[in-house]
Tab-separated table of C-alpha atoms in Angstrom:
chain	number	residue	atom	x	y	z
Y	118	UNK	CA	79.843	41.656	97.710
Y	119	UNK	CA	83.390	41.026	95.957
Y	120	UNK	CA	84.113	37.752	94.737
Y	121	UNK	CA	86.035	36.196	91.830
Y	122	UNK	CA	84.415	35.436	88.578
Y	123	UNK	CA	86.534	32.146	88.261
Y	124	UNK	CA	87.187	31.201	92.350
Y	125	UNK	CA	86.443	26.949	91.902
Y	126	UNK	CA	88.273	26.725	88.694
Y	127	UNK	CA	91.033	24.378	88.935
Y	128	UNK	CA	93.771	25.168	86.081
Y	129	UNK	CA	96.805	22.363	86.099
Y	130	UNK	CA	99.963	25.314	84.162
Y	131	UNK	CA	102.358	22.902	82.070
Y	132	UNK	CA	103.584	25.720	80.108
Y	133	UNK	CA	106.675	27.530	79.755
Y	134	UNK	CA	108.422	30.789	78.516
Y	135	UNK	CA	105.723	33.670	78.212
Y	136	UNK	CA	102.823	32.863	76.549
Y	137	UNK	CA	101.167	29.935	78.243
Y	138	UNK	CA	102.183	31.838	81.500
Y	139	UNK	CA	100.076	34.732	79.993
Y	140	UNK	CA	96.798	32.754	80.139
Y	141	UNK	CA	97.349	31.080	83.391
Y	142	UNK	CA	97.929	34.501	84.793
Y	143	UNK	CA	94.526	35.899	83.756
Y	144	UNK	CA	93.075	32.572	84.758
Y	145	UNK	CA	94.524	33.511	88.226
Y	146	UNK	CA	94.113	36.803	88.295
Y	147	UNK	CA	90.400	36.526	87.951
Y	148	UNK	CA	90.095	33.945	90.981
Y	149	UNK	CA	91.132	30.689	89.419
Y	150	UNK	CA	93.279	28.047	91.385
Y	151	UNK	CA	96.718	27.666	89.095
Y	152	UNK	CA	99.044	25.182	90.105
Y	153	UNK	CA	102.274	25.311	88.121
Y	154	UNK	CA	103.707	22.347	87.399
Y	155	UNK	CA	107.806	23.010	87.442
Y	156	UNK	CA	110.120	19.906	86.966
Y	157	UNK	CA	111.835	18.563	90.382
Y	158	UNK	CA	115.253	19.797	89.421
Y	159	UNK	CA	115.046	23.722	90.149
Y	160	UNK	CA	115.725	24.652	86.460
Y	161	UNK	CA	114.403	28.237	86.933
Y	162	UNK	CA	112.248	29.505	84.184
Y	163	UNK	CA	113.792	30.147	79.956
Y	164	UNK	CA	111.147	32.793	80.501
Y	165	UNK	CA	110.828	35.466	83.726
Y	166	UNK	CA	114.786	35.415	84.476
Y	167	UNK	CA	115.235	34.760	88.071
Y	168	UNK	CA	112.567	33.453	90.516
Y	169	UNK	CA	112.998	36.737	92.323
Y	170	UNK	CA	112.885	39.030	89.875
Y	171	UNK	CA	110.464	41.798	88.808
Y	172	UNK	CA	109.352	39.608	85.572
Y	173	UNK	CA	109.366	36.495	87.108
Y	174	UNK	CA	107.138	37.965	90.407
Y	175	UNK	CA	104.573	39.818	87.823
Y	176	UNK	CA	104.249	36.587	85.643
Y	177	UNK	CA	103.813	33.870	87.622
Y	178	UNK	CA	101.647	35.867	90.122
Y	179	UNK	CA	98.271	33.953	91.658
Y	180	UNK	CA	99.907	30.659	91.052
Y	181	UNK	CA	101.186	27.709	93.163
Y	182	UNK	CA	103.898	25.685	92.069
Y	183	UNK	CA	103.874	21.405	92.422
Y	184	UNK	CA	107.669	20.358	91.406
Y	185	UNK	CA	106.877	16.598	89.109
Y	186	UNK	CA	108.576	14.427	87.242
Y	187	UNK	CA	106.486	13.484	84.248
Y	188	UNK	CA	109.106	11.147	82.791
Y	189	UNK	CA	108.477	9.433	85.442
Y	190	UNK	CA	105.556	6.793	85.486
Y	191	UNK	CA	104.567	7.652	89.248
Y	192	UNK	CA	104.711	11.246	88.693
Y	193	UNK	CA	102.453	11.147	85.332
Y	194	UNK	CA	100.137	8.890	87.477
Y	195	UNK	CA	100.057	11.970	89.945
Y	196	UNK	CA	99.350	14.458	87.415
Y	197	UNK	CA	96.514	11.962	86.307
Y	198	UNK	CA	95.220	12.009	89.344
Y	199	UNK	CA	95.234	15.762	89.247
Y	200	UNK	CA	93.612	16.091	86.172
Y	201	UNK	CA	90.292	13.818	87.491
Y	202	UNK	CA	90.327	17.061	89.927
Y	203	UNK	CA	91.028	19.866	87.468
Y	204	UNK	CA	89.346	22.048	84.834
Y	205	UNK	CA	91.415	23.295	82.534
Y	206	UNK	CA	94.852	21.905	81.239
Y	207	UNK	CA	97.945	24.640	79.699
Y	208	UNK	CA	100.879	23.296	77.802
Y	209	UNK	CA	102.836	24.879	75.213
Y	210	UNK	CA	104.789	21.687	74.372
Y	211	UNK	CA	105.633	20.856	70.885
Y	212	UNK	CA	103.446	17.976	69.389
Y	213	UNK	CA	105.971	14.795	70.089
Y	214	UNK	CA	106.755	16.319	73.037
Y	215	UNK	CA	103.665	16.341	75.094
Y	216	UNK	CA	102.679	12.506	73.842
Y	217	UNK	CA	106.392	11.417	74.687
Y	218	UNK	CA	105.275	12.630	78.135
Y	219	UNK	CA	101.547	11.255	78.166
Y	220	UNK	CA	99.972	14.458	78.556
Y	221	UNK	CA	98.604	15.219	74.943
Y	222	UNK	CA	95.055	16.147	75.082
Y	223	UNK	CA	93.585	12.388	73.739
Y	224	UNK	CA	95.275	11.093	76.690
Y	225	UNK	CA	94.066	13.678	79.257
Y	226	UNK	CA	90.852	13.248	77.887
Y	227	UNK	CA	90.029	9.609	78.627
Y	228	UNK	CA	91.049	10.652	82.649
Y	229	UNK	CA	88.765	13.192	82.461
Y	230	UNK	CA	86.206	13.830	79.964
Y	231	UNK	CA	85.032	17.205	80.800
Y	232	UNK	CA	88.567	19.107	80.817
Y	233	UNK	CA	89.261	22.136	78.879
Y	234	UNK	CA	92.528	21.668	77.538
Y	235	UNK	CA	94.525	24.158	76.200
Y	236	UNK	CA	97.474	24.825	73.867
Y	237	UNK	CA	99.708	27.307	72.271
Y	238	UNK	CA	102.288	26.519	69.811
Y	239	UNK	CA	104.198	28.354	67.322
Y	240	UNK	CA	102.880	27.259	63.986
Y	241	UNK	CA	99.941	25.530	64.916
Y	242	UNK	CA	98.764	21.697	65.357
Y	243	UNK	CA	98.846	21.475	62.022
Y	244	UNK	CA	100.839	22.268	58.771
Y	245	UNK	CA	104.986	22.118	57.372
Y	246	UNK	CA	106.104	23.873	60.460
Y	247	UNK	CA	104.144	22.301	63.135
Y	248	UNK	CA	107.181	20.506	64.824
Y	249	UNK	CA	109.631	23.863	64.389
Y	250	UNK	CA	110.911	25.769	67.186
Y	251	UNK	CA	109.572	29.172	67.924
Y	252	UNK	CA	110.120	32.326	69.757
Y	253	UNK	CA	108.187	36.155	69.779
Y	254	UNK	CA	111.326	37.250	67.856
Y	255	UNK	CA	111.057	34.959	64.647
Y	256	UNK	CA	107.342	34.695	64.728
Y	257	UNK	CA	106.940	38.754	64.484
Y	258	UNK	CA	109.047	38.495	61.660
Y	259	UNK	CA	107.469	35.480	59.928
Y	260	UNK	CA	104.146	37.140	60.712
Y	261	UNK	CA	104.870	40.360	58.360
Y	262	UNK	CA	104.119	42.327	61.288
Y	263	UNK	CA	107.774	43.451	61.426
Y	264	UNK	CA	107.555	44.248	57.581
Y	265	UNK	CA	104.796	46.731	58.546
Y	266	UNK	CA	106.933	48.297	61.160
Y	267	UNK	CA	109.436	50.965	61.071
Y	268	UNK	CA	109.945	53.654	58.741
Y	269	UNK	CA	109.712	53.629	54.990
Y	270	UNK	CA	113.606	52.364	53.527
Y	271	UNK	CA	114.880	51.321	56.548
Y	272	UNK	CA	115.030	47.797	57.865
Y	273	UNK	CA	112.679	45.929	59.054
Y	274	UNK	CA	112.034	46.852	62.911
Y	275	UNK	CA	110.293	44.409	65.506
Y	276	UNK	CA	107.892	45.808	67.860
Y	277	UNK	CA	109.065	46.776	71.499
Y	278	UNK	CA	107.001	44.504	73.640
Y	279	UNK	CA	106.660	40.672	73.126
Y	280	UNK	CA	103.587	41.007	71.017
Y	281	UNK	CA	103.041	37.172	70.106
Y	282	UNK	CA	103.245	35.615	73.161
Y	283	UNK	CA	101.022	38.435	74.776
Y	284	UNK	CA	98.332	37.793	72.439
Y	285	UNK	CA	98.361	34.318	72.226
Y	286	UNK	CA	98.279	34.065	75.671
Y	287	UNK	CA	95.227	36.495	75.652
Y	288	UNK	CA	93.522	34.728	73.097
Y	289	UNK	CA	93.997	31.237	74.384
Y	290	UNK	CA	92.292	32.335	77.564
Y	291	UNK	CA	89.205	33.451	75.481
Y	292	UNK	CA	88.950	30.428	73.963
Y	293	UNK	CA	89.579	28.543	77.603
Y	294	UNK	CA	87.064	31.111	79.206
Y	295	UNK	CA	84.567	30.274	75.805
Y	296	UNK	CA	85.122	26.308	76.562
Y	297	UNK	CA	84.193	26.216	79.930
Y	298	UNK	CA	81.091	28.952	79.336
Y	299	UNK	CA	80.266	25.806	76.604
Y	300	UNK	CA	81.020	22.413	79.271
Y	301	UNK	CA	78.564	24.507	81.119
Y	302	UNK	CA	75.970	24.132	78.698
Y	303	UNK	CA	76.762	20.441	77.799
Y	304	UNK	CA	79.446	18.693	79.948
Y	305	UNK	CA	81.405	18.178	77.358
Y	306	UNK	CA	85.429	19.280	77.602
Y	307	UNK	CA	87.226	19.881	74.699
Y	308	UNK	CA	90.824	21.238	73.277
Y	309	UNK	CA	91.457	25.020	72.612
Y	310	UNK	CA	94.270	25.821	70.739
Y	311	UNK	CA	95.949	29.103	68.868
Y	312	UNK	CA	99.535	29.533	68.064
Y	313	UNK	CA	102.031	33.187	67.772
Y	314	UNK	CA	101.784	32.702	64.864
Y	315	UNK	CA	97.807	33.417	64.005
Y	316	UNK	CA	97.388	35.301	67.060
Y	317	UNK	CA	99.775	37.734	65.861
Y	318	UNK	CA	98.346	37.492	62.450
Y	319	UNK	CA	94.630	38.411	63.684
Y	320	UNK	CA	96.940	41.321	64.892
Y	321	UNK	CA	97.374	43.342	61.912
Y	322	UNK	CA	93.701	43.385	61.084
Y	323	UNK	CA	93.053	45.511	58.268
Y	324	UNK	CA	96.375	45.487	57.240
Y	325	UNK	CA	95.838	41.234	56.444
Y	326	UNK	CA	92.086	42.282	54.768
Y	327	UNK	CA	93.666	45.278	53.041
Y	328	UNK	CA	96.098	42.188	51.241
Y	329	UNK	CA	93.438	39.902	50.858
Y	330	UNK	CA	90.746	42.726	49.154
Y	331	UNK	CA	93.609	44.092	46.905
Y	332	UNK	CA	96.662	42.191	46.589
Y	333	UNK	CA	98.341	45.080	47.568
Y	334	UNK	CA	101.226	43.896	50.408
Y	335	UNK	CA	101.177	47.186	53.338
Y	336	UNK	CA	105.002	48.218	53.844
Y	337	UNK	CA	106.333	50.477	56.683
Y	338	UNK	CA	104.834	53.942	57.207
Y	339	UNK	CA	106.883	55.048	59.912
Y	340	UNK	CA	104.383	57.132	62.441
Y	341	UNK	CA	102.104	57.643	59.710
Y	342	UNK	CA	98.927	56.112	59.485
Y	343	UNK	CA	98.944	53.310	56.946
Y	344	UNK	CA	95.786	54.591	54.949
Y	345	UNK	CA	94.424	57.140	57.362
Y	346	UNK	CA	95.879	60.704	56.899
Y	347	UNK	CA	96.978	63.365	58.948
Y	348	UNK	CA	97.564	60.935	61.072
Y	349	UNK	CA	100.853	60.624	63.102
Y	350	UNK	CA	103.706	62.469	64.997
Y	351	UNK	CA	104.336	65.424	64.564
Y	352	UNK	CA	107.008	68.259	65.810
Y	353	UNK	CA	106.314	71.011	68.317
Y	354	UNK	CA	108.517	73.747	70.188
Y	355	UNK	CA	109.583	71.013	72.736
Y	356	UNK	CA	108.959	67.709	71.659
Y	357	UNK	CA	106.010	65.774	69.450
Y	358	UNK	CA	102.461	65.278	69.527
Y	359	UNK	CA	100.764	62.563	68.166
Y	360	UNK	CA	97.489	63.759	65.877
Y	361	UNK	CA	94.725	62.135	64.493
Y	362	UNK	CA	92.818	64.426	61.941
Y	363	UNK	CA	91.518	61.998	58.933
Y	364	UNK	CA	87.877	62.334	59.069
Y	365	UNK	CA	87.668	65.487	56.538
Y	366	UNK	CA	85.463	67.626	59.606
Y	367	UNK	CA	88.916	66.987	61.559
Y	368	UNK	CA	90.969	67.963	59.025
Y	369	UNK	CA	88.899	70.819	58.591
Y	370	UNK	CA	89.082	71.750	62.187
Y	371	UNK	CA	92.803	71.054	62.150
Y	372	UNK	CA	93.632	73.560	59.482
Y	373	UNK	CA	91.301	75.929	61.205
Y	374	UNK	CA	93.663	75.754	64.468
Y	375	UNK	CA	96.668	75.875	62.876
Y	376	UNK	CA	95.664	78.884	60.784
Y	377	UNK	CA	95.716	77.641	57.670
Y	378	UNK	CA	91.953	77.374	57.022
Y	379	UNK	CA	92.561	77.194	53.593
Y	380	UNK	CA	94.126	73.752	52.756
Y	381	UNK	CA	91.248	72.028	53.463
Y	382	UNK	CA	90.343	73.123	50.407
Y	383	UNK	CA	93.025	72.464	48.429
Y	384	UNK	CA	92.016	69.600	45.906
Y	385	UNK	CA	95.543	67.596	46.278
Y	386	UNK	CA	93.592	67.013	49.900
Y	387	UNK	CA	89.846	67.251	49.027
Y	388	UNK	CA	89.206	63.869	50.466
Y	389	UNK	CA	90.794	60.754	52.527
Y	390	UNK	CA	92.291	59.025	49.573
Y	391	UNK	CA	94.048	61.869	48.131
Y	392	UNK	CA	95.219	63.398	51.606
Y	393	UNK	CA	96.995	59.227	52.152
Y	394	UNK	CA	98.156	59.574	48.337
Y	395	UNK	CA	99.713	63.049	48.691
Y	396	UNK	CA	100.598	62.518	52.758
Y	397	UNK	CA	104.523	63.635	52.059
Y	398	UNK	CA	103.482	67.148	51.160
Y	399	UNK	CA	100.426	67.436	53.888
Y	400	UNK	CA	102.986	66.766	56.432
Y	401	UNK	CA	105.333	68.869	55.516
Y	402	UNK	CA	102.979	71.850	55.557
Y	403	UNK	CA	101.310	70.685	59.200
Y	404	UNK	CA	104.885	70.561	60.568
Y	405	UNK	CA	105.832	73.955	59.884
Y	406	UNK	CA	102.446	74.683	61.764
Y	407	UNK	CA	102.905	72.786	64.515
Y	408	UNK	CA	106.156	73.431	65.258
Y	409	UNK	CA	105.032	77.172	66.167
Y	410	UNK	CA	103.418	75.535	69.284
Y	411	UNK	CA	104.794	74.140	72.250
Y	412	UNK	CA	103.322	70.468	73.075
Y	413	UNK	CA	101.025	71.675	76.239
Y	414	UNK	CA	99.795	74.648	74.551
Y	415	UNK	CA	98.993	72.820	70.963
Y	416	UNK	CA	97.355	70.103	72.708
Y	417	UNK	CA	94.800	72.096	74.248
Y	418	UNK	CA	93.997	73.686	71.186
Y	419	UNK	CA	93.107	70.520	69.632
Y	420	UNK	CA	91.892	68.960	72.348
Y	421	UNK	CA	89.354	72.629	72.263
Y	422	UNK	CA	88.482	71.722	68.903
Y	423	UNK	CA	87.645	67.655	69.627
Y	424	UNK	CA	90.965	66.739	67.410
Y	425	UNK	CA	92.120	63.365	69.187
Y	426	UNK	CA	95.656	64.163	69.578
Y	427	UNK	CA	98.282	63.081	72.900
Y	428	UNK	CA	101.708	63.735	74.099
Y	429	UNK	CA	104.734	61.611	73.183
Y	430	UNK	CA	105.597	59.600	76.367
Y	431	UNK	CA	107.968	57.303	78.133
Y	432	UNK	CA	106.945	54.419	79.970
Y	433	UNK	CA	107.746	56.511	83.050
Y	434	UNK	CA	105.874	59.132	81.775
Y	435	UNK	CA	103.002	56.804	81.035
Y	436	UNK	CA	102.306	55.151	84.593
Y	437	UNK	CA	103.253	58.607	86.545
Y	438	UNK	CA	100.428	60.228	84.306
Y	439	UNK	CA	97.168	61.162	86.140
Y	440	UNK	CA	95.011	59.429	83.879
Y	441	UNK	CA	97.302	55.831	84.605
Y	442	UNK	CA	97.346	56.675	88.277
Y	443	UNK	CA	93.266	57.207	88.467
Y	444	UNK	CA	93.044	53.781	86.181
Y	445	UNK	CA	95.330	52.045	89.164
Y	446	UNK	CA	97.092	49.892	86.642
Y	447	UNK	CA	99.922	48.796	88.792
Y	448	UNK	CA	99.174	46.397	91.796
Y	449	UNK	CA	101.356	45.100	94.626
Y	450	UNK	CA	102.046	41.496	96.246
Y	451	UNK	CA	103.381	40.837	99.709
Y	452	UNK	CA	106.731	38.774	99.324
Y	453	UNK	CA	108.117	36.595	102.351
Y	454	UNK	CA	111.678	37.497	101.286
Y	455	UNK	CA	111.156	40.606	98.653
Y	456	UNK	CA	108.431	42.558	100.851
Y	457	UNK	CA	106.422	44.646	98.631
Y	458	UNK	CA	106.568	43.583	95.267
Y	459	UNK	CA	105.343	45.776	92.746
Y	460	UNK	CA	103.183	44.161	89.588
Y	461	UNK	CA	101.329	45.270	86.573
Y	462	UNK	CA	97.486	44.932	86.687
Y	463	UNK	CA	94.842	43.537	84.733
Y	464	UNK	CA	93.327	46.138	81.865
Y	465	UNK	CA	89.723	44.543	82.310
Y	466	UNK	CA	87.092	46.279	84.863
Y	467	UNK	CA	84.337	43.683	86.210
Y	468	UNK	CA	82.374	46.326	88.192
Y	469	UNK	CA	79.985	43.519	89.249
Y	470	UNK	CA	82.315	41.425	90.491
Y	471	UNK	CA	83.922	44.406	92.636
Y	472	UNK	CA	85.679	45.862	90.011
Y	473	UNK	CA	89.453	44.344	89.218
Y	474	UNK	CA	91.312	41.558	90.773
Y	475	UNK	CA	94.198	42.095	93.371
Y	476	UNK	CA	97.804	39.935	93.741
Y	477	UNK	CA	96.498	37.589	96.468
Y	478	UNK	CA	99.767	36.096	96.484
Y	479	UNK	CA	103.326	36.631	94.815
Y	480	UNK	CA	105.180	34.337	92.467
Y	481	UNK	CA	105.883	31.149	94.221
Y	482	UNK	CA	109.114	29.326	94.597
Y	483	UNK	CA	110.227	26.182	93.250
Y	484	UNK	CA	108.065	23.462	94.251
Y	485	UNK	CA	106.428	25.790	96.794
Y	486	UNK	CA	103.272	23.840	97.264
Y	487	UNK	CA	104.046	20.374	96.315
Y	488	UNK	CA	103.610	18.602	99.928
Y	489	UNK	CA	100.538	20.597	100.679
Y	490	UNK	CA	98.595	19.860	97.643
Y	491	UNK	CA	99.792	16.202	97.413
Y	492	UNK	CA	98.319	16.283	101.221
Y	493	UNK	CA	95.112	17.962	100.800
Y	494	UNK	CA	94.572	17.333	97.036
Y	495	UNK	CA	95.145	13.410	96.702
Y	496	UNK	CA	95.198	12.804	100.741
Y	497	UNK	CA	98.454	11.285	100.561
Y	498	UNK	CA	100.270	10.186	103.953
Y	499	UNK	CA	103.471	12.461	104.968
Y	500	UNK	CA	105.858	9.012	104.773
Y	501	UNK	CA	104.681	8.583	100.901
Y	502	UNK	CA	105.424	12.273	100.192
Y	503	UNK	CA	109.000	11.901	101.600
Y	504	UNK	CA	109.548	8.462	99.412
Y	505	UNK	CA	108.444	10.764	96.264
Y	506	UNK	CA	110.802	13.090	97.100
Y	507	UNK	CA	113.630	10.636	97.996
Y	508	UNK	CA	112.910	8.970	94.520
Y	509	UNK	CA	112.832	11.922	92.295
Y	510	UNK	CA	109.315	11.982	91.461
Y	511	UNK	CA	108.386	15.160	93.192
């Protein structure tokens, strides 16, 4: 039977602009009640553009939205009462902002011991820059991971998606996901927190340990592998193929389908630390191999000889690809006003669970949900909802 690995879990979304929305739309993806908790003046979202637009719809999907004033005392005592109900807690707020409010995590705490509460930040909760603004932009380039990016002599090039929200907001829900495995276990809540700024760090991976090991800082290789080569892009007939050939069998076999069986021996590019050393010259040699071949034709040949190698693609390329389409990455939600809304899906495959989640309901608007869950949540009468209302609160 299909179910929902997290259907019960009760996940109260302060957060704004990308990443926090990131987590709470796994949470929700995966079964977990989200209600988004939007200020009473219809402000829209710095993040998502318009409520009715294709970012907005595919990142705020699964969620219900409760419009609350929390600089107001009556609506923090709502959210209060909300968190005695809830699981988890999101905010992205920066430190004196969320204790202005009364909604750091000591506070939240002593209304509910066992909640997971969960933060992202910039910098940290800790540190000189704890208190500074930040945004994916600055953070890739305080990060180095723009530095690594881009071609050798050329300026420094930021990546093309929004790679520090996306993974904080992915790693923040493995450390909510890790929390709650752990109140299982004990009862005990506790606070999760990352920022962009380590998330993107754990990014780079080798490239960090490669720094720490040898004090050597990585710079910008362009396509090329950073340590690993023949690896890269290179020309064909028509277009480019990416190649992967390191390992020295693959090299081997590479030469061998490009005719050139010899250079495998050659001892500028006897092993994987002379081929990276002397990578200019390699290249230019493959290239004028490669380039004999259209893309199609050169990819079957190393595709023949077990050479990892793929086409250079668009995004429109990419999801009208028969390998995307069989994966069914893209999902679709039902909009009262949009109709059929179109929406990325969730890379992770739960086969016991029935497989991967579906858009059981599209982004909602402004305060969508406030009277119903003040209703059914906290059993409040319909004459106290319209005072709330009347007064701001809600």
């Amino acid at each position: 039977m299909s179910y929902l690995p997290l259907e019960g879990v009760v996940v109260l979304d302060l957060t704004r602009h990308r990443a926090g929305p990131v987590t709470s739309r796994l949470l929700g993806d995966f079964g977990a009640t989200v209600v988004k908790i939007d200020a009473p003046a219809d402000l829209g979202d710095s993040m998502g553009g318009s409520r009715e637009g294709f970012d907005y719809q595919n990142l705020h999907r699964n969620k219900m939205s409760l419009s609350l004033n929390l600089k107001s005392e009556e609506g923090r005592a709502i959210f209060y009462e909300l968190v005695r109900k809830a699981d988890v807690v999101l905010e992205n707020f920066r430190p004196e902002v969320k204790h202005r409010l009364g909604v750091a995590y000591e506070t939240v705490r002593e209304v509910n011991p066992r909640i997971v509460y969960g933060s992202i930040s910039g910098f940290g909760q800790k540190g000189p820059y704890q208190t500074l603004p930040a945004v994916d932009q600055t953070i890739q380039g305080m990060s180095g991971f723009m530095s690594v990016t881009g071609f050798p002599g050329q300026p420094p090039v930021r990546a093309g998606a929004a790679v520090a929200d996306i993974s904080a907001g992915m790693v923040l829900s493995q450390g909510v996901l890790m929390a709650l495995y752990h109140r299982e276990r004990t009862g005990e809540g506790q606070w999760v927190h990352t920022s962009l700024l380590e998330s993107l760090v754990s990014m780079l991976d080798f490239q960090v340990v490669r720094y720490l090991s040898t004090g050597e800082s990585p710079h910008a290789a362009g396509n090329d592998h950073p340590t690993l080569m023949p690896t890269g892009l290179f020309p064909t007939l028509d277009g480019h193929v990416n190649i992967a050939a390191a390992e020295d069998q693959k090299f081997r076999a590479l030469c061998e389908v490009l005719g050139i069986p010899e250079l495998a021996f050659e001892p500028l590019y006897a092993d994987t630390a002379l081929r990276s050393v002397n990578r200019k010259g390699l290249c230019e040699i493959l290239s004028s191999k490669t380039r004999e071949y259209s893309s199609a034709a050169l990819q079957q040949k190393l595709n023949a000889a077990g050479i990892p190698c793929g086409p250079m693609f668009t995004i429109a390329q990419t999801m009208e690809d028969a390998q995307m389409q069989s994966l069914r990455m893209t999902e679709e939600g039902q909009h009262p006003r949009l109709g059929t809304v179109p929406l990325l899906g969730q890379p992770l495959h739960l086969e016991g669970c029935g497989g991967r989640p579906e858009v059981r309901f599209t982004a909602p608007d402004h305060g969508e949900h406030t009277d119903r869950i003040l209703s059914e949540w906290l059993g409040m009468e319909a004459s106290r909802i319209k005072d709330l209302h009347r007064q701001g609160v809600v």
